[in-house]
């Protein structure tokens, strides 16, 4: 009688243990799934990405390399028509640089812009091709100080409202209403916003944070300079004129540091050919001045 009770109790305990095992497994799997979801939520909420191209939206054409890392652009039909300093590593192709070229040409022809305005505006348009900007979500993020510099030089240039894209753009031949930039906006931040860009108000905030880096500030100068160094072998040799080197050395030396940054970055990016002669001299003078502390 006792043996039967013991064996019955033993079988009952085994059945209880066996019935509990699947429940324990289900609980463990549920915990793992919960942890995974929490991890993914933290990852995406942090704003980080895997360094792949993210289309900017708004007035900016989508990247054909959407979801892929920035890469070298091959020569041919899709080669960059502007911003060629980024050819070695960019999310851009002709789909992005062709509209930027049109914008620069309109500003030069019917926009009545000064050369300084043309250079800085072209640099601003090239932000979409910067590989650091290309992997960030949202419109190109521009440093407020650079926006102020653009406004300072372009306040008297003529712009119009693009009714389709709801942004201001350099005035074209067929525009009915054109006005100076200073009549549309009152400062650099408003100008960049009105042109479809995002603006980082403090250039010094979040230093070292990849997702918060802005275009046109001191931090971006080094990366653009590296891009220029890697691609300078593609520049025409005849574009470098050493005859005016002493003049440009003195010019750079007397220039305030904030202007050195703008002109140096502008010269590094503007390789489309319109202003290449003068800007290449500026680049050379800037680097000699920086290297030897002239």
Short mmCIF file of C-alpha atoms in Angstrom, two decimals, residues 23-212:
data_model
loop_
_atom_site.label_atom_id
_atom_site.label_comp_id
_atom_site.label_asym_id
_atom_site.label_seq_id
_atom_site.Cartn_x
_atom_site.Cartn_y
_atom_site.Cartn_z
CA UNK A 23 5.82 27.41 -18.97
CA UNK A 24 9.35 28.25 -17.78
CA UNK A 25 10.59 28.27 -21.37
CA UNK A 26 7.75 30.51 -22.43
CA UNK A 27 8.55 32.89 -19.59
CA UNK A 28 12.25 32.95 -20.58
CA UNK A 29 11.44 33.64 -24.23
CA UNK A 30 9.02 36.35 -23.21
CA UNK A 31 11.72 38.02 -21.11
CA UNK A 32 14.21 37.88 -23.99
CA UNK A 33 11.70 39.41 -26.40
CA UNK A 34 10.94 42.16 -23.89
CA UNK A 35 14.64 42.95 -23.47
CA UNK A 36 15.11 42.99 -27.24
CA UNK A 37 12.24 45.42 -27.73
CA UNK A 38 13.61 47.71 -25.02
CA UNK A 39 17.05 47.62 -26.69
CA UNK A 40 15.59 48.49 -30.09
CA UNK A 41 13.53 51.29 -28.61
CA UNK A 42 16.62 52.79 -26.97
CA UNK A 43 18.60 52.39 -30.20
CA UNK A 44 16.09 54.15 -32.41
CA UNK A 45 15.14 56.81 -29.90
CA UNK A 46 18.81 57.78 -29.58
CA UNK A 47 18.75 58.97 -33.19
CA UNK A 48 21.76 56.90 -34.20
CA UNK A 49 22.05 55.16 -37.52
CA UNK A 50 24.37 52.70 -39.14
CA UNK A 51 26.02 55.29 -41.37
CA UNK A 52 23.72 54.79 -44.34
CA UNK A 53 22.32 57.47 -46.63
CA UNK A 54 19.01 58.99 -45.54
CA UNK A 55 17.10 61.16 -48.00
CA UNK A 56 16.60 64.71 -46.75
CA UNK A 57 13.01 65.24 -47.86
CA UNK A 58 11.53 68.64 -48.62
CA UNK A 59 12.98 70.28 -51.73
CA UNK A 60 15.94 67.90 -51.85
CA UNK A 61 15.75 65.00 -54.36
CA UNK A 62 15.94 61.55 -52.72
CA UNK A 63 19.25 59.73 -52.74
CA UNK A 64 19.49 56.84 -55.18
CA UNK A 65 21.83 55.29 -52.60
CA UNK A 66 19.13 55.39 -49.90
CA UNK A 67 19.91 52.84 -47.19
CA UNK A 68 23.49 52.33 -48.36
CA UNK A 69 26.72 53.83 -46.99
CA UNK A 70 28.22 56.87 -48.74
CA UNK A 71 30.52 55.81 -51.57
CA UNK A 72 32.71 57.08 -54.38
CA UNK A 73 30.90 58.46 -57.42
CA UNK A 74 32.07 57.07 -60.74
CA UNK A 75 32.59 59.31 -63.74
CA UNK A 76 29.81 59.21 -66.27
CA UNK A 77 26.17 60.17 -66.55
CA UNK A 78 25.65 60.22 -62.76
CA UNK A 79 28.84 62.10 -61.92
CA UNK A 80 28.60 65.19 -59.74
CA UNK A 81 28.07 68.43 -61.65
CA UNK A 82 28.89 70.40 -58.51
CA UNK A 83 30.43 69.76 -55.07
CA UNK A 84 33.04 67.49 -56.64
CA UNK A 85 35.23 67.66 -53.58
CA UNK A 86 32.87 65.04 -52.10
CA UNK A 87 33.19 62.68 -55.07
CA UNK A 88 35.36 60.23 -53.09
CA UNK A 89 32.65 59.67 -50.48
CA UNK A 90 29.09 60.94 -50.75
CA UNK A 91 25.43 60.03 -50.94
CA UNK A 92 24.99 62.34 -53.93
CA UNK A 93 24.87 61.84 -57.65
CA UNK A 94 23.71 64.12 -60.45
CA UNK A 95 20.15 64.04 -59.07
CA UNK A 96 21.29 66.25 -56.18
CA UNK A 97 23.96 68.38 -57.84
CA UNK A 98 21.99 69.35 -60.95
CA UNK A 99 19.36 71.35 -58.99
CA UNK A 100 22.18 72.87 -56.92
CA UNK A 101 23.92 73.93 -60.14
CA UNK A 102 20.74 75.56 -61.42
CA UNK A 103 20.34 77.42 -58.15
CA UNK A 104 23.90 78.76 -58.33
CA UNK A 105 23.50 79.80 -61.98
CA UNK A 106 20.28 81.67 -61.27
CA UNK A 107 21.91 83.48 -58.40
CA UNK A 108 24.81 84.46 -60.66
CA UNK A 109 22.65 85.61 -63.57
CA UNK A 110 19.31 87.05 -62.46
CA UNK A 111 19.99 87.11 -58.72
CA UNK A 112 22.60 89.87 -59.08
CA UNK A 113 24.69 88.30 -56.32
CA UNK A 114 28.23 89.29 -55.42
CA UNK A 115 31.03 86.77 -55.85
CA UNK A 116 31.19 86.29 -52.08
CA UNK A 117 27.48 85.50 -52.04
CA UNK A 118 27.84 83.09 -54.96
CA UNK A 119 30.65 81.22 -53.27
CA UNK A 120 28.85 80.86 -49.96
CA UNK A 121 25.51 79.97 -51.53
CA UNK A 122 27.13 77.25 -53.61
CA UNK A 123 28.79 75.96 -50.47
CA UNK A 124 25.41 75.93 -48.72
CA UNK A 125 23.83 73.95 -51.56
CA UNK A 126 26.69 71.44 -51.37
CA UNK A 127 25.78 70.51 -47.80
CA UNK A 128 23.55 67.71 -49.12
CA UNK A 129 26.65 65.99 -50.54
CA UNK A 130 28.68 66.06 -47.32
CA UNK A 131 28.82 62.39 -46.20
CA UNK A 132 28.33 63.37 -42.56
CA UNK A 133 25.16 65.25 -43.45
CA UNK A 134 23.97 62.51 -45.79
CA UNK A 135 23.65 59.94 -43.02
CA UNK A 136 21.68 62.23 -40.69
CA UNK A 137 17.86 62.21 -40.75
CA UNK A 138 16.00 65.34 -41.75
CA UNK A 139 17.06 68.36 -43.82
CA UNK A 140 20.77 69.27 -43.96
CA UNK A 141 21.76 70.68 -40.57
CA UNK A 142 23.62 73.98 -41.00
CA UNK A 143 25.60 75.82 -38.33
CA UNK A 144 23.93 79.09 -37.38
CA UNK A 145 27.19 81.01 -37.73
CA UNK A 146 27.49 79.91 -41.34
CA UNK A 147 23.88 80.88 -42.05
CA UNK A 148 24.68 84.33 -40.67
CA UNK A 149 27.68 84.56 -42.98
CA UNK A 150 25.54 83.64 -46.00
CA UNK A 151 22.93 86.23 -45.05
CA UNK A 152 25.59 88.89 -44.58
CA UNK A 153 26.88 88.39 -48.13
CA UNK A 154 23.55 87.61 -49.84
CA UNK A 155 21.21 90.13 -48.21
CA UNK A 156 21.15 92.23 -51.39
CA UNK A 157 20.80 89.30 -53.81
CA UNK A 158 17.39 88.65 -55.36
CA UNK A 159 15.27 85.66 -54.37
CA UNK A 160 11.73 84.50 -55.08
CA UNK A 161 9.27 82.11 -53.46
CA UNK A 162 9.01 78.67 -55.02
CA UNK A 163 5.28 78.04 -54.78
CA UNK A 164 5.59 74.29 -55.32
CA UNK A 165 8.32 73.63 -52.77
CA UNK A 166 7.40 76.47 -50.41
CA UNK A 167 10.98 77.69 -50.10
CA UNK A 168 12.83 80.77 -51.27
CA UNK A 169 15.30 80.29 -54.11
CA UNK A 170 17.45 82.52 -56.32
CA UNK A 171 15.31 84.55 -58.69
CA UNK A 172 14.82 83.04 -62.15
CA UNK A 173 14.08 84.63 -65.52
CA UNK A 174 10.37 83.79 -65.44
CA UNK A 175 9.69 84.86 -61.86
CA UNK A 176 7.01 87.54 -61.40
CA UNK A 177 7.91 88.54 -57.84
CA UNK A 178 11.55 88.87 -56.84
CA UNK A 179 12.96 90.67 -53.85
CA UNK A 180 16.20 91.03 -52.00
CA UNK A 181 16.92 88.41 -49.37
CA UNK A 182 16.69 91.11 -46.70
CA UNK A 183 13.08 91.71 -47.79
CA UNK A 184 12.15 88.06 -47.33
CA UNK A 185 14.03 87.32 -44.09
CA UNK A 186 15.83 89.29 -41.40
CA UNK A 187 18.74 87.05 -40.36
CA UNK A 188 20.79 84.01 -41.29
CA UNK A 189 18.74 81.48 -39.37
CA UNK A 190 15.57 82.61 -41.13
CA UNK A 191 17.36 82.48 -44.49
CA UNK A 192 18.50 78.89 -44.02
CA UNK A 193 15.08 77.81 -42.77
CA UNK A 194 13.35 79.57 -45.65
CA UNK A 195 15.69 77.83 -48.10
CA UNK A 196 14.73 74.41 -46.73
CA UNK A 197 17.60 73.73 -44.33
CA UNK A 198 17.64 72.92 -40.63
CA UNK A 199 19.73 75.14 -38.36
CA UNK A 200 21.81 74.28 -35.32
CA UNK A 201 21.64 77.40 -33.18
CA UNK A 202 24.73 76.70 -31.08
CA UNK A 203 27.82 75.61 -33.00
CA UNK A 204 29.56 74.60 -29.77
CA UNK A 205 26.82 72.35 -28.35
CA UNK A 206 27.15 68.58 -28.52
CA UNK A 207 30.75 68.73 -29.72
CA UNK A 208 31.83 65.24 -30.71
CA UNK A 209 28.28 63.94 -31.11
CA UNK A 210 27.98 62.60 -34.63
CA UNK A 211 24.24 62.98 -34.82
CA UNK A 212 24.43 66.65 -33.84
#
